[in-house]
Coordinates of C-alpha atoms in Angstrom, one line a residue:
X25 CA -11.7 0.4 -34.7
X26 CA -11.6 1.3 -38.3
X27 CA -8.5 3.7 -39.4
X28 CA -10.1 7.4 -40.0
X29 CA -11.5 8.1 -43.5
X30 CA -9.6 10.2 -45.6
X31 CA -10.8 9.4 -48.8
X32 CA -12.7 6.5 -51.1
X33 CA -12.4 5.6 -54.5
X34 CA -13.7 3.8 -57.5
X35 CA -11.5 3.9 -60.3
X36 CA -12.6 2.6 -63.8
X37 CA -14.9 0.5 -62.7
X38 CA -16.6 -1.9 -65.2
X39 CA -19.4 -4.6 -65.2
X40 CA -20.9 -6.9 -67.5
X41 CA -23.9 -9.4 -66.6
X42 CA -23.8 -12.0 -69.3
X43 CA -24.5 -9.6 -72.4
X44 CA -25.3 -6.6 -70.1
X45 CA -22.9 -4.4 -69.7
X46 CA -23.9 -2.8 -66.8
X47 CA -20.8 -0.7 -65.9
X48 CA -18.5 0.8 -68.4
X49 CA -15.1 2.8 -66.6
X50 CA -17.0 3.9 -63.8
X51 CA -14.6 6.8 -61.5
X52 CA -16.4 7.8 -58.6
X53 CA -15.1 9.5 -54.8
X54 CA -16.4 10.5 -51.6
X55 CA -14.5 12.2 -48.9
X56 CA -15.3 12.5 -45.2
X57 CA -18.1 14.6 -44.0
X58 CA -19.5 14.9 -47.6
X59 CA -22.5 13.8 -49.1
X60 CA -21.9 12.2 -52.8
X61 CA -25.8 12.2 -54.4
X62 CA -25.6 9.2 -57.0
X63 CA -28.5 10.2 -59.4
X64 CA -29.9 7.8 -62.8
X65 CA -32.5 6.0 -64.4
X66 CA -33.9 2.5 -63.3
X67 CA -31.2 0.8 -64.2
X68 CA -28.3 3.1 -65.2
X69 CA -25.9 1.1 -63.0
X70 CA -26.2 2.5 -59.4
X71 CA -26.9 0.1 -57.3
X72 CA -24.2 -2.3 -59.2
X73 CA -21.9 0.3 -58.5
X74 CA -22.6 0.2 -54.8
X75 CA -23.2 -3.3 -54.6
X76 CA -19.6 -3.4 -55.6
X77 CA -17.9 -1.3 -53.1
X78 CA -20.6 -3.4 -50.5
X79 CA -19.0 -6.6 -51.4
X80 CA -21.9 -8.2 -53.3
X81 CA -20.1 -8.5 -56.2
X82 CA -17.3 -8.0 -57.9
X83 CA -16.1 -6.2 -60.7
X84 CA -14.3 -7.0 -63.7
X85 CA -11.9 -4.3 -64.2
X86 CA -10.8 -1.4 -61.8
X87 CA -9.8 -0.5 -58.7
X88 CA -11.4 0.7 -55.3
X89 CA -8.9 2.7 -53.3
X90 CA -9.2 3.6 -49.1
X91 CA -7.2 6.2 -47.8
X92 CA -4.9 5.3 -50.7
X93 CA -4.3 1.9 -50.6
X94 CA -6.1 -0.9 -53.2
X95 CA -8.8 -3.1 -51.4
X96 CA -11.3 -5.5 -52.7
X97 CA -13.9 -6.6 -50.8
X98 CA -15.1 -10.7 -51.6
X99 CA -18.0 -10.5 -49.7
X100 CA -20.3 -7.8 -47.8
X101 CA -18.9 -8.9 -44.0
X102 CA -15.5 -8.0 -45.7
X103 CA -16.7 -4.5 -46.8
X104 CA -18.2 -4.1 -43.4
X105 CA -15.0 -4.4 -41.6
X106 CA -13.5 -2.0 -43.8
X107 CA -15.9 0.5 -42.4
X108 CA -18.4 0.4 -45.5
X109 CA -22.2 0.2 -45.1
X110 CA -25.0 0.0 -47.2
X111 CA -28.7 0.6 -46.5
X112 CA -30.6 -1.0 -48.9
X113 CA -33.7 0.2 -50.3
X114 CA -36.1 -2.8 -49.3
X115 CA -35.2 -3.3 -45.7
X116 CA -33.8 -6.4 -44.5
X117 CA -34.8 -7.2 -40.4
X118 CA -35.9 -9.9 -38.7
X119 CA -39.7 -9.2 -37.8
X120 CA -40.0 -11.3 -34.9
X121 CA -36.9 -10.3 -33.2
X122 CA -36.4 -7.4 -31.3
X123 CA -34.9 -4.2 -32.7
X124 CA -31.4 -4.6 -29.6
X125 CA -31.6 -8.1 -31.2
X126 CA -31.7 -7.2 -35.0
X127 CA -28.8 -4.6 -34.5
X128 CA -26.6 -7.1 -32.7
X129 CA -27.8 -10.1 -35.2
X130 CA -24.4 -12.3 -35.5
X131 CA -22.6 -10.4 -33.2
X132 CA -24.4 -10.9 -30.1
X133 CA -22.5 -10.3 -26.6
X134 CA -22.6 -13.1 -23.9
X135 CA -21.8 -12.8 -20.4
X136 CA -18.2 -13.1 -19.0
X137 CA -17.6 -16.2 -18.9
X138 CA -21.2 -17.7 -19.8
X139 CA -22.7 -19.6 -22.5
X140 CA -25.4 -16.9 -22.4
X141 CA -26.3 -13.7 -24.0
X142 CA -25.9 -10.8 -22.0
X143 CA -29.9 -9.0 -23.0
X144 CA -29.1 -6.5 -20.8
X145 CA -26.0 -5.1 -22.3
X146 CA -27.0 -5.3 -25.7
X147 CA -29.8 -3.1 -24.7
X148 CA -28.2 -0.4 -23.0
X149 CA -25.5 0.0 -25.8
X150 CA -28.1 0.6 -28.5
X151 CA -30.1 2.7 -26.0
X152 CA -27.3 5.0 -25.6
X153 CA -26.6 4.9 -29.4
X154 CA -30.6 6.2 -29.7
X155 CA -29.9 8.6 -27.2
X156 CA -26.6 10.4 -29.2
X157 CA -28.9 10.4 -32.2
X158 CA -32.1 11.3 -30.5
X159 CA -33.8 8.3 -31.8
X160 CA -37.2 7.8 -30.3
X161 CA -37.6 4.2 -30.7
X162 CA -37.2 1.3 -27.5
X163 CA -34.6 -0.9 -27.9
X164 CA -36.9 -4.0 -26.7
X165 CA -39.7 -2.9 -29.3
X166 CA -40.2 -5.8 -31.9
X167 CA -39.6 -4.3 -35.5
X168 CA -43.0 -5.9 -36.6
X169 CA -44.3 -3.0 -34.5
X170 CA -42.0 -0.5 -35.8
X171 CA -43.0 2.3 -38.5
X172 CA -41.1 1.9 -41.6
X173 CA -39.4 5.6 -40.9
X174 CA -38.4 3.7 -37.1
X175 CA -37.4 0.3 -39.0
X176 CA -34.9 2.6 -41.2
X177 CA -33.6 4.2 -38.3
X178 CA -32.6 0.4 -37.5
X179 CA -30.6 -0.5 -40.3
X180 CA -29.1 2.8 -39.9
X181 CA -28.4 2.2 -36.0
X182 CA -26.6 -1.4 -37.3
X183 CA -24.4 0.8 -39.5
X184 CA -23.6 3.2 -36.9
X185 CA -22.8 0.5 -34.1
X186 CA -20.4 -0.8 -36.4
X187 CA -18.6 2.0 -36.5
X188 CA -18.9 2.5 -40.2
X189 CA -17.0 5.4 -41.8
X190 CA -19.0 5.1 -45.6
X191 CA -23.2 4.6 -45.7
X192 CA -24.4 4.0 -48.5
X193 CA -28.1 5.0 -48.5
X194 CA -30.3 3.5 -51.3
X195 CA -33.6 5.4 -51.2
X196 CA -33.9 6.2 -47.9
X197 CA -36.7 7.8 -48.1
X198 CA -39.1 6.5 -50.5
X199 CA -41.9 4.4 -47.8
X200 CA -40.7 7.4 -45.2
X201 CA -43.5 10.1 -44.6
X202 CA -42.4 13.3 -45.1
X203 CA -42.2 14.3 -40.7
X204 CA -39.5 10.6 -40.7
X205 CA -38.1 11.9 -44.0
X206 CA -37.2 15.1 -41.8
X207 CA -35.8 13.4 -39.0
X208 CA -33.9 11.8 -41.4
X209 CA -32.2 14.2 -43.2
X210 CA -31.3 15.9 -39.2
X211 CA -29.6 12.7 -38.5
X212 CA -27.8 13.0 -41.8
X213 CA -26.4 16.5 -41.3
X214 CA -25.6 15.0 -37.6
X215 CA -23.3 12.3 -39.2
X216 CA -21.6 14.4 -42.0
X217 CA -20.4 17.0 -38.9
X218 CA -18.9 14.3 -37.1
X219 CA -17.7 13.2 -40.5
X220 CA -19.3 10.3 -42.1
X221 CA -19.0 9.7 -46.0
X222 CA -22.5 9.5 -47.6
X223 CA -23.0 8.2 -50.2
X224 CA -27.0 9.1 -51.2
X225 CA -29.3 7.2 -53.9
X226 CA -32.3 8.8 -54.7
X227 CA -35.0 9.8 -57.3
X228 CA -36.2 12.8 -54.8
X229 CA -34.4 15.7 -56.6
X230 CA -35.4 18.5 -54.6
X231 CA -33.7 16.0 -51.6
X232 CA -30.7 15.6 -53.4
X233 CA -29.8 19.3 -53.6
X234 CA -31.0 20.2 -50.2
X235 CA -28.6 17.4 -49.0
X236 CA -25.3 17.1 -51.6
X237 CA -21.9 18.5 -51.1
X238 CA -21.5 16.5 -54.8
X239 CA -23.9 14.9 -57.7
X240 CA -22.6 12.0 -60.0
X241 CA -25.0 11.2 -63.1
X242 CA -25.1 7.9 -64.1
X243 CA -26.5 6.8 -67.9
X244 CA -26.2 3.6 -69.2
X245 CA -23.5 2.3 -66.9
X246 CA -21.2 5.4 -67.2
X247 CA -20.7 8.5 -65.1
X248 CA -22.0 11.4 -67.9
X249 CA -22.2 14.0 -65.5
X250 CA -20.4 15.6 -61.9
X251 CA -20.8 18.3 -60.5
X252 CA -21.1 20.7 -57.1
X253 CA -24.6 20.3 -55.6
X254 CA -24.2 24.5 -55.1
X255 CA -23.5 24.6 -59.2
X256 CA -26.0 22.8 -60.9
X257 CA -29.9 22.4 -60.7
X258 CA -32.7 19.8 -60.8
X259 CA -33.4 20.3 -64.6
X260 CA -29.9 20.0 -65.8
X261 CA -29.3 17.0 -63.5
X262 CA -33.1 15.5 -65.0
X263 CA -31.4 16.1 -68.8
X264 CA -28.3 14.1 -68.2
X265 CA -30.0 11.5 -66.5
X266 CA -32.4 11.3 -69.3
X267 CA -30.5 12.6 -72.4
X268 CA -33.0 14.7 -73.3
X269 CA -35.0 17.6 -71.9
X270 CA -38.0 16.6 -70.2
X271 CA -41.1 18.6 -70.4
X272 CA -44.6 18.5 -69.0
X273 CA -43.2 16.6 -66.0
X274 CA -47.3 16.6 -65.5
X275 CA -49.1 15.7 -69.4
X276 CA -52.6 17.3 -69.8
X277 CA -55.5 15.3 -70.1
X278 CA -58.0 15.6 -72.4
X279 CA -60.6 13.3 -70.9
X280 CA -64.6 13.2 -70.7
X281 CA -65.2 11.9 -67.3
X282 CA -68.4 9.3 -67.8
X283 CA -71.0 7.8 -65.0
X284 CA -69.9 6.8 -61.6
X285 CA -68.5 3.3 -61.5
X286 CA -67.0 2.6 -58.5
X287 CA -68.4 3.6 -54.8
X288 CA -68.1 3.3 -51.5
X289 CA -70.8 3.2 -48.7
X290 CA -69.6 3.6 -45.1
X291 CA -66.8 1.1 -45.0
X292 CA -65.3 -0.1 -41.7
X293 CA -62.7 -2.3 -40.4
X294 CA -60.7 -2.1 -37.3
X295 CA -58.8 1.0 -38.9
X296 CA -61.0 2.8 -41.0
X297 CA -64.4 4.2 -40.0
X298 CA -67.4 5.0 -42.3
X299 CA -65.3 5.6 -45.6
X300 CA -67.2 6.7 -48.5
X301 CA -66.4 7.6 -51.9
X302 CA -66.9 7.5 -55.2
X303 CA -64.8 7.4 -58.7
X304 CA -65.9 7.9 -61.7
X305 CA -64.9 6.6 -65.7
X306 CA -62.0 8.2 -67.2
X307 CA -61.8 9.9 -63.2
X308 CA -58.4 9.9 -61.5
X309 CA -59.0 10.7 -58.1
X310 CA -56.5 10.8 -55.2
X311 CA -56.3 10.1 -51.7
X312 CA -54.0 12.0 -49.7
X313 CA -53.1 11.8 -45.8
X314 CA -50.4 10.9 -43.6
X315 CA -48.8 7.8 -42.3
X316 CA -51.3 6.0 -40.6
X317 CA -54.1 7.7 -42.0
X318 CA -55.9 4.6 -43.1
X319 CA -55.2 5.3 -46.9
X320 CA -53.7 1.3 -47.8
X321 CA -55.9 -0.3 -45.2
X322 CA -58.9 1.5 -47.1
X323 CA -57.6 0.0 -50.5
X324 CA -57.4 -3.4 -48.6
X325 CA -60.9 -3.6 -47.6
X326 CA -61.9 -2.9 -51.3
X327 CA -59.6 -5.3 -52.5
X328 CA -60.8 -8.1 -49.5
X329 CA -57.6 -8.3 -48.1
X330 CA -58.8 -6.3 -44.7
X331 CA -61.8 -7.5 -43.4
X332 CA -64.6 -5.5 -43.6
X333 CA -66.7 -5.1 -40.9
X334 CA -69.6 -3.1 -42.2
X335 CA -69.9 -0.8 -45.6
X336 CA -71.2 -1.5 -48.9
X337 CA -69.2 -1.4 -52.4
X338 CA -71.0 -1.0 -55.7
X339 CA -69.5 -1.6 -59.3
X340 CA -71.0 0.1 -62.4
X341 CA -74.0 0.0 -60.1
X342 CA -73.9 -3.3 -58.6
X343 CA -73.3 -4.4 -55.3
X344 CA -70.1 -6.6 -54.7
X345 CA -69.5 -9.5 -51.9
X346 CA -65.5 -9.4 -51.6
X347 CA -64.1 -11.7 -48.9
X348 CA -61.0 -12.5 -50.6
X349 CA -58.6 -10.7 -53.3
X350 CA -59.8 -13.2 -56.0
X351 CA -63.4 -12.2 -55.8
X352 CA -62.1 -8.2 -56.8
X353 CA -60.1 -9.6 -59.4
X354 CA -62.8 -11.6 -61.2
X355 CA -65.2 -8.3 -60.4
X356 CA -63.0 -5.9 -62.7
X357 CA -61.0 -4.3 -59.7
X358 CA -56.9 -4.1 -59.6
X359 CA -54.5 -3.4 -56.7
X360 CA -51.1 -2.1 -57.2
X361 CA -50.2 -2.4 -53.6
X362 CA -47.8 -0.1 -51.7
X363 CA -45.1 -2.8 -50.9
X364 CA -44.0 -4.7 -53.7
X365 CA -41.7 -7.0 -51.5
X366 CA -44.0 -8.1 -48.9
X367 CA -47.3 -8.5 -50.7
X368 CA -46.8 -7.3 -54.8
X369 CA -44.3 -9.5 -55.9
X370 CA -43.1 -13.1 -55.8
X371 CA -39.5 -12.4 -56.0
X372 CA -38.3 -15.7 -56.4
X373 CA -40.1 -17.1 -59.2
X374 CA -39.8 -15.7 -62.9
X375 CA -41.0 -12.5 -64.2
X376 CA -43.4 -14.2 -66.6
X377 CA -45.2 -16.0 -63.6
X378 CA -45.7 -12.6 -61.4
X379 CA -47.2 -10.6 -64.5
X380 CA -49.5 -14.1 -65.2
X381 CA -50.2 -15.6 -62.4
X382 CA -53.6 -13.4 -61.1
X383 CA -54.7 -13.7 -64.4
X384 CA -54.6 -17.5 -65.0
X385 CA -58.4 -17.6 -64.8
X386 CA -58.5 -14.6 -67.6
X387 CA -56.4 -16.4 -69.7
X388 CA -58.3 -19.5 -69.5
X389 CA -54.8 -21.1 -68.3
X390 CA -56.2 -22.9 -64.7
X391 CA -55.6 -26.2 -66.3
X392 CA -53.1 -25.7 -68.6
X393 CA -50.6 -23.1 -69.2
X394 CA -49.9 -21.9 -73.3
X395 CA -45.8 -21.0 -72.3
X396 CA -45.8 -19.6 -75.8
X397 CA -49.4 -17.5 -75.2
X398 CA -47.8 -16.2 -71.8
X399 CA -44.3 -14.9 -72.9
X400 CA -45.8 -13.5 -75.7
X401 CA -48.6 -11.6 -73.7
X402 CA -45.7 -10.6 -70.8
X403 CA -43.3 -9.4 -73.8
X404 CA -46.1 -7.5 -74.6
X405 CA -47.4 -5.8 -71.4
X406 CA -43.5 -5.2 -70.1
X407 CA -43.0 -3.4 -73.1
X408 CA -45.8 -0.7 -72.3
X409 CA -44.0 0.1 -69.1
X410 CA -40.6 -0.5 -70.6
X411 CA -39.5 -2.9 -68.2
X412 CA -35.4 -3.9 -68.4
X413 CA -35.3 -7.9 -68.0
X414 CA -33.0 -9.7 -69.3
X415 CA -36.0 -11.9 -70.2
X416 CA -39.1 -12.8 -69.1
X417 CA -38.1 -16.2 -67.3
X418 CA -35.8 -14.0 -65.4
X419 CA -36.4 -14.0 -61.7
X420 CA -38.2 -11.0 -60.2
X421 CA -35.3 -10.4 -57.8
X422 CA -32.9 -9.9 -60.6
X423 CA -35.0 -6.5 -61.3
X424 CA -33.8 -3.7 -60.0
X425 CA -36.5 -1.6 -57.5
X426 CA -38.1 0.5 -60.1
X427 CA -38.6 -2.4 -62.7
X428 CA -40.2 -4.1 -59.6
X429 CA -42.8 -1.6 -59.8
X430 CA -43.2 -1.7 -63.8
X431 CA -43.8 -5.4 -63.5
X432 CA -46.2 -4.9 -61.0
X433 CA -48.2 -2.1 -63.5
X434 CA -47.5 -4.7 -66.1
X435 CA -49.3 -7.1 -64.3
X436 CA -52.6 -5.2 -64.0
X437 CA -52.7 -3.7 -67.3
X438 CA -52.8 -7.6 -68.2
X439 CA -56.0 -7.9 -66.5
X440 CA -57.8 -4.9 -68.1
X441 CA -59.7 -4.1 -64.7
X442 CA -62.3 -1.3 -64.9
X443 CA -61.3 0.3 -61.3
X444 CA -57.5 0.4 -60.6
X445 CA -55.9 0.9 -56.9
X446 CA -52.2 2.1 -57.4
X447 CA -51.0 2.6 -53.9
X448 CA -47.7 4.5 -54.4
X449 CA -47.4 4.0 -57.5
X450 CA -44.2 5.7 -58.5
X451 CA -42.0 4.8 -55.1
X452 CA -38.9 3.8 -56.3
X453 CA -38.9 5.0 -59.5
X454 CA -36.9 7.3 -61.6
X455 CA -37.9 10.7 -62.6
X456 CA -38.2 9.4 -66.5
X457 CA -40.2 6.5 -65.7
X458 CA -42.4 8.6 -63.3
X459 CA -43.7 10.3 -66.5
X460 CA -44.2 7.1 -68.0
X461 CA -46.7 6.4 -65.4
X462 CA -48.5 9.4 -65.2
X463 CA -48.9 9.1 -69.1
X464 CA -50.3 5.9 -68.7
X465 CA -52.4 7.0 -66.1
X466 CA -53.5 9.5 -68.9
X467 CA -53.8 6.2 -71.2
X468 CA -56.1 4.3 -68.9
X469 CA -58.3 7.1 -67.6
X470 CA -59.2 7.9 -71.7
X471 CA -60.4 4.6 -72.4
X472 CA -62.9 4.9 -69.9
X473 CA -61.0 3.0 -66.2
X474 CA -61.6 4.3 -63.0
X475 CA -58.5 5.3 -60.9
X476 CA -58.0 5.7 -57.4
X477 CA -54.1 6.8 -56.8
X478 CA -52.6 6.7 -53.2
X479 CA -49.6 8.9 -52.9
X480 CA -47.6 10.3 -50.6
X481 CA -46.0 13.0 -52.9
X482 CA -48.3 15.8 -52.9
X483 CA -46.9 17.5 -56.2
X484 CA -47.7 14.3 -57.7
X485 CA -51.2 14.1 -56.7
X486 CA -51.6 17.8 -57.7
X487 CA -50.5 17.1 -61.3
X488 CA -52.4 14.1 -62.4
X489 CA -55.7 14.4 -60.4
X490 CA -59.4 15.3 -60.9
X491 CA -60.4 15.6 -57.5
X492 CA -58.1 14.7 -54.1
X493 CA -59.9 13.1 -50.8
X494 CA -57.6 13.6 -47.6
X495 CA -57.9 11.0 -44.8
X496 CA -57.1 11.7 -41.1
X497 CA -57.9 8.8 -38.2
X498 CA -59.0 6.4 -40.5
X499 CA -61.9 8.6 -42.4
X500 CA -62.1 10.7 -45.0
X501 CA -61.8 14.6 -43.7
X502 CA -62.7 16.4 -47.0
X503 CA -62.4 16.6 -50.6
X504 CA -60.9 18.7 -52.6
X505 CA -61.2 19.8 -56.6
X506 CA -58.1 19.9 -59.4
X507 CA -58.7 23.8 -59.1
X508 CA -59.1 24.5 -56.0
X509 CA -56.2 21.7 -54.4
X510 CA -53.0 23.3 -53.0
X511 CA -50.3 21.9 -50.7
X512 CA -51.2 23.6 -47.8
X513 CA -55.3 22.6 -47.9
X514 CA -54.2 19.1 -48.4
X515 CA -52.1 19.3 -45.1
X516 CA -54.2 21.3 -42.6
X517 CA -57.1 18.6 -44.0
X518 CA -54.4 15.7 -43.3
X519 CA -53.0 17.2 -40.1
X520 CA -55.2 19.2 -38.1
X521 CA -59.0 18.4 -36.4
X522 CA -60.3 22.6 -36.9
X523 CA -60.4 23.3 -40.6

């Protein structure tokens, strides 16, 4: 058993990457049954920072102090026996497995005795873990079944059977809908009574100062700000994270909204029933509705990665036959998907290749590949959603989460598609690239694209939309104007079967 927390520290902590410097005299505490909010840009240095105190690297200078005395931690099992914990953004469980069997992964218990894992045990101590924390989820479930609020809960239930006195959380909530966000943020205030450290990562603002005891403000590797959660507010923490006061969180949009150009007739798979819709150029339109709703597996079917088992889709007017992804992307149609980690990105292979490699037939590259045409074209398209490589033969896995998603955008605004899917668009993403977005949003809507934009943030879908269709049991429910949309409409559409 790990000695009780008193306190933890990071004193001048520094970072360099090559040329990067990527942390520059870094101080940073949490103390028991506190939550320490760790806000920044894409990129300011916070994940370094707690990759650091996880073990995952090591810095150059400083110190990291527990309960007093100097540790250093070489490698993450070593940080983990120390008590420390991190939950990383893009979850890392073993599908196939079970969730007893993910949570005791490497440290499985045999029988007395035996050669042979004792199943049984394993379950009944993480069903009596679930049962302190009230969390509804069977220990023998496989996680390919599991939610992504439930398959949180699992990395968190790994931390907690390890006894760990400091969680790092990194973005806990951004694939969580907002009922799993809740249950979060109980089991949160459940650990910081029995006194947990938390430290929290996250872009959510109005979650950071509902949950914070403390806010640290990261910019360009250094702390610039610190303060009590009670003492501060969401715009003061927005200009320090920025350096610069950031108005219009939502531009305007002067746009004339042309002909339909993309509709749906009655589309059907074996989630969705009888979806129809239509967008129009220069038309953002939205599509709102809880988890499970049908919302992605909608987008799928457009983009012929779902198979669709009766419906129609039409194109400035003509009728398209999409089996496969490749047949929407020759047809003008783009699909920023939802999960950059499973099915956006290939996070092994350079930057230059994820950006190019859907538009090869574009380029007129199937043959042969112009290396000097494609950096120059991915220079050019990562600068318009200011993406920080280091270059562009860099591997996508080097990038933090947010510059995931900018390469993703990046990719798309390569191919110039008339009708653009952005499924989440700005999950993951900081509050000044979030504006970014939405003004490029604004960008592509005046020269005439059609957007469809699946979020999950009401607010957001509020402020850049022309009109908002909610989904409920895998149909669309109702429909809802720019003037007339509020928060409340969009939920008793979303959640409830009388309207």
């Amino acid at each position: 058993m790990n000695p009780k927390l008193e306190e933890l520290r990071m004193e001048h902590i520094s970072k360099r990457f090559g040329a990067v410097q990527a942390l520059g005299d870094v101080t940073f505490a949490v103390r028991p049954g506190t939550l320490h909010a760790l806000c920044g840009e894409n990129g300011a240095g916070k994940s370094t920072l707690m990759k650091i105190l996880a073990g995952v690297h090591q810095q150059d200078n400083g110190t990291i102090l527990l309960n007093g005395g100097e540790v250093r931690f070489a490698n993450p099992k070593a940080a983990l026996d120390a008590g420390i914990s991190m939950l990383y953004q893009e979850l890392d469980l073993a599908e196939d497995l079970t969730v007893y069997e993910n949570i005791f992964l490497g440290r499985e218990l045999r029988k007395k005795g035996l050669p042979v894992l004792d199943d049984a045990k394993m379950t009944q101590i993480v069903q009596e873990l679930f049962d302190r924390y009230h969390f509804h989820i069977s220990p023998t479930a496989k996680v390919s079944t599991l939610s992504m609020g439930e398959a949180q809960l699992v990395e968190l239930a790994k931390a907690l059977l390890r006894e760990a006195q400091v969680i790092v959380m990194d973005e806990p909530t951004s694939s969580l809908s907002e009922g799993e966000s809740r249950t979060l943020f109980e089991i949160i205030r459940t650990l910081k009574a029995e006194g947990m450290a938390i430290i929290y990562i996250s872009h959510r603002l109005e979650e950071v100062m509902m949950l914070a005891d403390e806010i640290s403000v990261l910019r360009d590797g250094v702390i610039v700000f610190h303060t009590a959660a009670a003492e501060t507010s969401i715009a003061e923490i927005v200009r320090h994270m920025v350096g610069r006061e950031l108005h219009d969180f939502y531009p305007a949009r002067q746009v004339e909204i042309g002909k339909e150009f993309f509709r749906a007739e009655k589309l059907s798979t074996d989630k969705i029933h009888e979806v129809s819709f239509s967008v129009r150029k220069g038309e953002i339109v939205g599509m709102a509705g809880l988890v499970g709703a049908g919302r992605t597996e909608t987008a799928d079917a457009i983009f012929g990665c779902g198979k669709l088992l009766d419906g129609k889709i039409y194109l400035d007017g003509k009728k398209l036959e999409v089996r496969q992804p490749q047949d929407a992307i020759r047809a003008g149609i783009a699909y920023l998907t939802e999960d950059r980690k499973r099915n956006g990105l290939w996070l092994n292979l350079p930057c230059a290749w994820n950006i190019t490699m859907p538009n090869l037939e574009k380029l007129d590259m199937r043959l042969l590949i112009d290396q000097l045409k494609e950096t120059h074209l991915c220079e050019e398209n990562g600068q318009r959603v200011n993406v920080k490589w280091s270059s562009p033969d860099a591997p996508a896995n080097s990038l933090s989460g947010g510059n995931q998603q900018k390469l993703l955008i990046a990719r798309w605004l390569m191919a110039n598609s008339d009708f653009i899917i952005f499924d989440e668009p700005t999950r993951g993403i900081d509050i000044g690239a979030k504006k970014e977005v939405y003004l490029l949003l604004n960008e592509l809507a005046a020269q005439g694209k059609a957007i469809l934009v699946i979020s999950s943030e009401l607010p957001e879908l509020l402020g850049i939309c022309d009109r908002i269709l909610v989904m409920r049991d895998g149909s669309v429910r109702g429909e809802l104007s720019a003037a007339e949309a509020t928060q409340e409409k969009i939920m008793r559409l979303a959640a409830t079967s009388n309207q």
